[in-house]
Tab-separated table of N, CA and C in Angstrom:
chain	number	residue	atom	x	y	z
A	16	UNK	N	-34.696	-36.023	38.177
A	16	UNK	CA	-34.555	-36.043	36.455
A	16	UNK	C	-34.518	-33.753	36.564
A	17	UNK	N	-35.444	-33.654	36.658
A	17	UNK	CA	-35.049	-31.765	36.346
A	17	UNK	C	-33.697	-31.453	36.762
A	18	UNK	N	-33.123	-31.812	38.103
A	18	UNK	CA	-32.066	-30.876	39.034
A	18	UNK	C	-31.494	-31.542	38.427
A	19	UNK	N	-31.002	-32.863	37.376
A	19	UNK	CA	-29.352	-32.968	37.322
A	19	UNK	C	-29.398	-32.290	35.663
A	20	UNK	N	-31.199	-32.424	34.893
A	20	UNK	CA	-30.607	-31.258	33.880
A	20	UNK	C	-31.135	-30.174	33.493
A	21	UNK	N	-31.634	-30.060	34.989
A	21	UNK	CA	-30.886	-28.217	34.891
A	21	UNK	C	-29.664	-28.593	34.757
A	22	UNK	N	-28.529	-29.675	35.569
A	22	UNK	CA	-27.049	-28.794	36.254
A	22	UNK	C	-26.290	-29.144	34.711
A	23	UNK	N	-27.062	-30.117	33.639
A	23	UNK	CA	-26.261	-30.306	32.992
A	23	UNK	C	-26.897	-29.317	31.931
A	24	UNK	N	-27.765	-28.257	31.618
A	24	UNK	CA	-28.149	-26.946	30.509
A	24	UNK	C	-27.325	-25.806	31.705
A	25	UNK	N	-26.596	-26.076	32.500
A	25	UNK	CA	-26.081	-25.109	33.723
A	25	UNK	C	-24.614	-25.215	32.421
A	26	UNK	N	-24.323	-26.532	32.320
A	26	UNK	CA	-22.545	-26.344	31.954
A	26	UNK	C	-22.640	-26.744	30.739
A	27	UNK	N	-23.948	-26.332	29.695
A	27	UNK	CA	-23.791	-26.104	28.217
A	27	UNK	C	-24.856	-26.813	27.547
A	28	UNK	N	-24.457	-28.511	27.421
A	28	UNK	CA	-25.017	-29.036	27.168
A	28	UNK	C	-26.154	-29.001	26.437
A	29	UNK	N	-26.792	-28.496	24.997
A	29	UNK	CA	-27.490	-28.221	23.870
A	29	UNK	C	-29.094	-29.343	24.462
A	30	UNK	N	-30.575	-29.084	24.905
A	30	UNK	CA	-31.883	-28.812	24.819
A	30	UNK	C	-31.181	-29.978	23.913
A	31	UNK	N	-31.220	-30.120	22.500
A	31	UNK	CA	-31.181	-30.951	21.829
A	31	UNK	C	-30.670	-32.523	21.285
A	32	UNK	N	-29.217	-32.176	21.999
A	32	UNK	CA	-28.153	-32.830	22.369
A	32	UNK	C	-29.220	-34.709	22.951
A	33	UNK	N	-29.646	-33.157	23.998
A	33	UNK	CA	-29.714	-34.197	24.722
A	33	UNK	C	-31.736	-34.960	25.156
A	34	UNK	N	-31.935	-34.480	24.321
A	34	UNK	CA	-33.646	-35.161	24.029
A	34	UNK	C	-32.390	-36.202	23.678
A	35	UNK	N	-32.133	-36.570	21.821
A	35	UNK	CA	-30.981	-36.836	21.151
A	35	UNK	C	-30.429	-38.239	22.148
A	36	UNK	N	-30.053	-37.896	23.023
A	36	UNK	CA	-29.561	-39.100	23.813
A	36	UNK	C	-30.083	-39.734	24.393
A	37	UNK	N	-30.992	-39.472	25.410
A	37	UNK	CA	-32.509	-39.720	25.828
A	37	UNK	C	-33.375	-40.688	25.269
A	38	UNK	N	-32.971	-40.591	23.458
A	38	UNK	CA	-34.472	-41.242	23.404
A	38	UNK	C	-33.643	-42.556	22.246
A	39	UNK	N	-32.106	-41.970	22.044
A	39	UNK	CA	-31.793	-43.324	21.342
A	39	UNK	C	-31.361	-44.486	22.980
A	40	UNK	N	-30.591	-43.469	24.227
A	40	UNK	CA	-30.540	-44.444	25.238
A	40	UNK	C	-31.696	-45.704	25.674
A	41	UNK	N	-32.275	-44.956	25.213
A	41	UNK	CA	-34.352	-45.427	25.468
A	41	UNK	C	-34.636	-46.684	24.538
A	42	UNK	N	-34.275	-46.587	23.281
A	42	UNK	CA	-34.091	-47.278	22.124
A	42	UNK	C	-33.147	-48.027	22.190
A	43	UNK	N	-31.851	-48.316	23.032
A	43	UNK	CA	-30.720	-49.299	22.875
A	43	UNK	C	-31.330	-50.463	23.877
A	44	UNK	N	-31.868	-49.590	25.003
A	44	UNK	CA	-32.131	-50.582	25.903
A	44	UNK	C	-33.684	-51.021	25.899
A	45	UNK	N	-35.034	-50.836	24.857
A	45	UNK	CA	-35.656	-51.332	24.725
A	45	UNK	C	-36.303	-51.986	23.133
A	46	UNK	N	-35.317	-51.366	22.445
A	46	UNK	CA	-35.268	-52.363	21.266
A	46	UNK	C	-34.993	-54.315	21.321
A	47	UNK	N	-34.373	-54.576	21.567
A	47	UNK	CA	-34.072	-56.182	21.825
A	47	UNK	C	-34.956	-55.747	23.071
A	48	UNK	N	-34.817	-55.969	24.219
A	48	UNK	CA	-36.573	-56.257	25.127
A	48	UNK	C	-37.539	-56.972	24.195
A	49	UNK	N	-38.083	-55.579	22.918
A	49	UNK	CA	-39.388	-55.623	23.010
A	49	UNK	C	-39.422	-56.282	20.533
A	50	UNK	N	-37.968	-56.567	20.462
A	50	UNK	CA	-37.943	-57.647	18.993
A	50	UNK	C	-37.712	-59.586	20.456
A	51	UNK	N	-37.169	-59.516	21.353
A	51	UNK	CA	-36.848	-60.536	22.229
A	51	UNK	C	-38.759	-61.624	22.182
A	52	UNK	N	-39.708	-59.837	23.457
A	52	UNK	CA	-41.279	-60.426	23.205
A	52	UNK	C	-42.178	-60.892	22.190
A	53	UNK	N	-41.829	-59.933	21.346
A	53	UNK	CA	-42.795	-59.360	20.221
A	53	UNK	C	-42.798	-59.999	19.366
A	54	UNK	N	-41.290	-60.598	19.413
A	54	UNK	CA	-40.874	-61.588	17.805
A	54	UNK	C	-42.120	-61.709	16.924
A	55	UNK	N	-43.190	-63.497	17.876
A	55	UNK	CA	-43.408	-64.384	16.762
A	55	UNK	C	-44.813	-63.963	17.492
A	56	UNK	N	-45.558	-62.048	17.615
A	56	UNK	CA	-47.624	-61.978	17.605
A	56	UNK	C	-47.121	-61.263	16.983
A	57	UNK	N	-46.154	-60.208	16.198
A	57	UNK	CA	-46.517	-58.840	15.985
A	57	UNK	C	-46.543	-59.069	14.488
A	58	UNK	N	-47.776	-57.794	14.262
A	58	UNK	CA	-47.663	-58.251	12.324
A	58	UNK	C	-46.506	-57.194	11.417
A	59	UNK	N	-46.838	-57.659	10.518
A	59	UNK	CA	-46.046	-57.181	9.537
A	59	UNK	C	-46.769	-55.604	8.950
A	60	UNK	N	-45.242	-54.132	9.228
A	60	UNK	CA	-45.450	-53.604	9.792
A	60	UNK	C	-45.320	-52.497	7.976
A	61	UNK	N	-46.631	-52.098	7.474
A	61	UNK	CA	-47.375	-51.769	6.547
A	61	UNK	C	-46.210	-50.222	6.286
A	62	UNK	N	-45.600	-49.633	5.167
A	62	UNK	CA	-44.903	-48.104	5.023
A	62	UNK	C	-45.952	-46.914	5.884
A	63	UNK	N	-47.803	-46.703	5.765
A	63	UNK	CA	-48.340	-46.076	6.617
A	63	UNK	C	-47.698	-45.844	7.171
A	64	UNK	N	-47.904	-46.818	7.868
A	64	UNK	CA	-48.173	-47.947	9.573
A	64	UNK	C	-46.401	-46.653	9.687
A	65	UNK	N	-45.685	-47.583	9.509
A	65	UNK	CA	-44.274	-46.934	9.905
A	65	UNK	C	-43.962	-45.112	9.972
A	66	UNK	N	-45.167	-44.619	9.088
A	66	UNK	CA	-44.658	-43.070	9.080
A	66	UNK	C	-45.665	-43.156	9.969
A	67	UNK	N	-47.010	-43.841	10.242
A	67	UNK	CA	-47.835	-42.719	11.606
A	67	UNK	C	-46.901	-42.424	13.071
A	68	UNK	N	-46.436	-43.831	12.878
A	68	UNK	CA	-45.668	-44.173	14.597
A	68	UNK	C	-44.916	-43.596	14.474
A	69	UNK	N	-43.769	-42.936	13.475
A	69	UNK	CA	-42.560	-41.573	13.562
A	69	UNK	C	-43.730	-40.263	13.657
A	70	UNK	N	-45.131	-40.233	13.347
A	70	UNK	CA	-44.997	-38.817	12.795
A	70	UNK	C	-45.859	-38.312	14.676
A	71	UNK	N	-46.846	-39.624	15.033
A	71	UNK	CA	-46.660	-40.142	16.805
A	71	UNK	C	-46.211	-39.582	17.362
A	72	UNK	N	-44.640	-40.089	17.971
A	72	UNK	CA	-43.402	-40.288	18.247
A	72	UNK	C	-43.368	-38.769	18.178
A	73	UNK	N	-42.554	-38.156	17.165
A	73	UNK	CA	-42.475	-36.902	16.970
A	73	UNK	C	-43.233	-35.986	17.731
A	74	UNK	N	-45.030	-35.945	17.969
A	74	UNK	CA	-45.374	-35.027	18.524
A	74	UNK	C	-45.636	-35.565	19.619
A	75	UNK	N	-46.023	-37.069	19.922
A	75	UNK	CA	-46.223	-37.643	21.649
A	75	UNK	C	-45.119	-37.536	22.326
A	76	UNK	N	-43.252	-37.232	21.915
A	76	UNK	CA	-42.902	-37.735	23.196
A	76	UNK	C	-41.331	-36.709	22.908
A	77	UNK	N	-41.018	-36.437	21.804
A	77	UNK	CA	-40.427	-36.074	21.256
A	77	UNK	C	-40.293	-33.707	21.185
A	78	UNK	N	-41.519	-34.027	21.116
A	78	UNK	CA	-41.684	-32.798	20.971
A	78	UNK	C	-42.376	-31.401	22.140
A	79	UNK	N	-42.451	-32.283	22.829
A	79	UNK	CA	-42.790	-31.910	24.245
A	79	UNK	C	-42.005	-32.403	25.154
A	80	UNK	N	-40.869	-32.170	24.956
A	80	UNK	CA	-39.893	-32.802	26.243
A	80	UNK	C	-38.523	-31.252	25.174
A	81	UNK	N	-38.669	-31.610	24.193
A	81	UNK	CA	-37.911	-30.911	23.809
A	81	UNK	C	-38.399	-29.327	24.060
A	82	UNK	N	-39.895	-29.133	24.525
A	82	UNK	CA	-39.591	-27.928	25.342
A	82	UNK	C	-39.867	-27.436	26.118
A	83	UNK	N	-39.972	-29.858	27.105
A	83	UNK	CA	-39.552	-28.615	28.245
A	83	UNK	C	-38.006	-28.672	28.479
A	84	UNK	N	-37.932	-29.357	27.758
A	84	UNK	CA	-36.094	-28.693	28.414
A	84	UNK	C	-36.009	-26.998	27.928
A	85	UNK	N	-36.543	-26.877	26.832
A	85	UNK	CA	-36.367	-25.155	27.027
A	85	UNK	C	-37.200	-24.048	28.012
A	86	UNK	N	-37.874	-24.661	28.152
A	86	UNK	CA	-38.346	-24.335	29.459
A	86	UNK	C	-37.512	-24.238	30.849
A	87	UNK	N	-37.088	-25.403	30.848
A	87	UNK	CA	-36.901	-25.698	31.902
A	87	UNK	C	-35.444	-24.546	31.826
A	88	UNK	N	-34.108	-24.932	30.639
A	88	UNK	CA	-33.459	-23.831	30.359
A	88	UNK	C	-33.779	-22.320	31.338
A	89	UNK	N	-34.917	-21.798	30.583
A	89	UNK	CA	-34.606	-20.066	31.269
A	89	UNK	C	-35.307	-20.493	32.625
A	90	UNK	N	-35.472	-21.558	33.330
A	90	UNK	CA	-36.747	-21.543	34.497
A	90	UNK	C	-36.011	-22.369	35.522
A	91	UNK	N	-36.827	-22.289	36.374
A	91	UNK	CA	-35.288	-23.618	38.687
A	91	UNK	C	-35.960	-24.816	37.428
A	92	UNK	N	-35.612	-26.210	38.323
A	92	UNK	CA	-36.425	-26.933	38.554
A	92	UNK	C	-37.305	-27.080	38.858
A	93	UNK	N	-37.857	-26.244	40.440
A	93	UNK	CA	-39.275	-26.618	40.308
A	93	UNK	C	-40.147	-25.838	40.170
A	94	UNK	N	-40.236	-25.575	38.887
A	94	UNK	CA	-41.317	-24.641	38.032
A	94	UNK	C	-41.112	-25.863	36.974
A	95	UNK	N	-40.187	-26.408	36.334
A	95	UNK	CA	-40.775	-27.635	35.637
A	95	UNK	C	-41.242	-28.429	36.382
A	96	UNK	N	-41.025	-29.256	37.217
A	96	UNK	CA	-41.643	-30.134	38.135
A	96	UNK	C	-42.647	-29.844	37.935
A	97	UNK	N	-42.980	-28.588	38.776
A	97	UNK	CA	-44.603	-27.874	38.621
A	97	UNK	C	-45.604	-28.494	37.416
A	98	UNK	N	-44.844	-27.718	36.438
A	98	UNK	CA	-45.311	-27.891	34.794
A	98	UNK	C	-45.683	-29.284	35.416
A	99	UNK	N	-44.755	-29.740	34.324
A	99	UNK	CA	-44.925	-31.504	33.672
A	99	UNK	C	-46.254	-32.108	35.306
A	100	UNK	N	-46.199	-31.380	36.858
A	100	UNK	CA	-47.243	-32.192	36.765
A	100	UNK	C	-48.729	-31.911	36.005
A	101	UNK	N	-48.963	-30.873	35.786
A	101	UNK	CA	-50.177	-30.396	35.653
A	101	UNK	C	-50.595	-31.177	33.584
A	102	UNK	N	-49.160	-30.902	33.349
A	102	UNK	CA	-49.980	-32.032	31.745
A	102	UNK	C	-50.814	-32.837	31.716
A	103	UNK	N	-51.275	-34.003	33.041
A	103	UNK	CA	-52.079	-34.374	32.914
A	103	UNK	C	-53.988	-33.578	33.577
A	104	UNK	N	-53.967	-33.084	33.996
A	104	UNK	CA	-54.831	-31.772	34.088
A	104	UNK	C	-55.329	-31.639	32.895
A	105	UNK	N	-53.902	-30.965	32.290
A	105	UNK	CA	-54.359	-30.387	30.330
A	105	UNK	C	-54.842	-31.318	29.502
A	106	UNK	N	-54.757	-32.831	29.550
A	106	UNK	CA	-54.805	-33.175	28.917
A	106	UNK	C	-56.576	-33.706	28.804
A	107	UNK	N	-56.655	-33.615	29.936
A	107	UNK	CA	-58.354	-33.349	31.107
A	107	UNK	C	-58.986	-32.279	29.665
A	108	UNK	N	-58.361	-31.629	30.095
A	108	UNK	CA	-59.808	-30.008	29.303
A	108	UNK	C	-59.506	-30.257	28.519
A	109	UNK	N	-57.989	-30.434	26.855
A	109	UNK	CA	-58.281	-31.069	26.059
A	109	UNK	C	-59.338	-31.850	25.664
A	110	UNK	N	-59.570	-33.022	26.496
A	110	UNK	CA	-59.686	-34.048	26.093
A	110	UNK	C	-61.698	-33.886	26.168
A	111	UNK	N	-61.690	-32.659	27.171
A	111	UNK	CA	-63.127	-32.658	27.558
A	111	UNK	C	-64.054	-30.987	25.964
A	112	UNK	N	-62.331	-30.611	26.311
A	112	UNK	CA	-63.411	-29.766	24.777
A	112	UNK	C	-63.407	-29.981	23.369
A	113	UNK	N	-62.578	-31.297	23.588
A	113	UNK	CA	-62.847	-31.992	22.113
A	113	UNK	C	-63.707	-32.414	21.637
A	114	UNK	N	-64.364	-33.126	22.952
A	114	UNK	CA	-65.731	-34.291	23.025
A	114	UNK	C	-65.042	-35.314	22.962
A	115	UNK	N	-63.980	-36.157	23.439
A	115	UNK	CA	-63.637	-36.938	23.710
A	115	UNK	C	-64.096	-37.831	24.527
A	116	UNK	N	-63.799	-36.842	26.013
A	116	UNK	CA	-64.243	-37.009	26.722
A	116	UNK	C	-65.827	-36.300	27.310
A	117	UNK	N	-67.159	-37.050	28.520
A	117	UNK	CA	-68.164	-36.454	28.995
A	117	UNK	C	-67.936	-36.322	30.396
A	118	UNK	N	-68.097	-35.697	30.766
A	118	UNK	CA	-68.757	-35.441	32.075
A	118	UNK	C	-69.957	-35.940	32.451
A	119	UNK	N	-69.817	-36.772	33.261
A	119	UNK	CA	-71.279	-36.573	33.745
A	119	UNK	C	-72.222	-36.215	35.015
A	120	UNK	N	-72.377	-35.108	35.812
A	120	UNK	CA	-71.901	-34.105	36.051
A	120	UNK	C	-73.543	-34.800	37.029
A	121	UNK	N	-74.412	-35.556	36.976
A	121	UNK	CA	-74.943	-36.121	37.920
A	121	UNK	C	-74.546	-36.833	38.619
A	122	UNK	N	-73.193	-38.572	38.304
A	122	UNK	CA	-73.213	-38.862	38.415
A	122	UNK	C	-72.180	-38.904	39.484
A	123	UNK	N	-71.061	-37.074	38.949
A	123	UNK	CA	-70.799	-36.512	39.951
A	123	UNK	C	-70.842	-36.426	41.066
A	124	UNK	N	-71.808	-35.653	41.357
A	124	UNK	CA	-71.946	-34.485	42.246
A	124	UNK	C	-72.683	-35.686	43.296
A	125	UNK	N	-72.749	-35.797	43.601
A	125	UNK	CA	-72.971	-37.096	44.571
A	125	UNK	C	-71.564	-38.108	45.113
A	126	UNK	N	-70.868	-37.987	44.347
A	126	UNK	CA	-69.522	-38.391	44.676
A	126	UNK	C	-68.799	-37.530	45.458
A	127	UNK	N	-69.418	-36.446	44.132
A	127	UNK	CA	-68.627	-35.693	45.183
A	127	UNK	C	-68.734	-34.917	46.383
A	128	UNK	N	-69.664	-34.599	46.860
A	128	UNK	CA	-70.219	-34.616	48.204
A	128	UNK	C	-70.457	-35.581	49.303
A	129	UNK	N	-69.370	-36.964	48.727
A	129	UNK	CA	-69.404	-37.755	49.882
A	129	UNK	C	-67.944	-37.653	50.256
A	130	UNK	N	-66.944	-36.870	49.056
A	130	UNK	CA	-65.407	-36.934	49.302
A	130	UNK	C	-65.677	-35.600	50.152
A	131	UNK	N	-66.538	-34.928	49.913
A	131	UNK	CA	-66.461	-33.147	51.300
A	131	UNK	C	-67.043	-33.345	52.210
A	132	UNK	N	-67.458	-34.426	52.656
A	132	UNK	CA	-68.208	-35.359	53.479
A	132	UNK	C	-67.101	-35.493	54.428
A	133	UNK	N	-66.015	-36.538	54.427
A	133	UNK	CA	-65.161	-36.883	54.906
A	133	UNK	C	-64.114	-36.142	55.425
A	134	UNK	N	-64.164	-35.094	54.178
A	134	UNK	CA	-62.433	-34.199	54.269
A	134	UNK	C	-63.324	-33.248	55.019
């Protein structure tokens, strides 16, 4: 995916246009499926819920993909793939710093020593 995206950027495609097309195609594909499956079980959406969904989609999907595309435009596809693979690690570190995840060292050390012994 990164190689094709890099090739598109080398041909002059804008990062914002690519982001729009990616989300438009995903919406056209997933919206009919969601309507068919969730038609009878989905609750009514209030205005407040719609705003929350929009904001979460904006900073949860659109902004990171846009930043990734801008980085890919100025770097190689290999470095972009490496950075994308680091996102779960950075998310875990951020969750640790914010206190969403508690790291139990006393439970971790026996398991870690077992895996290091196998290695």
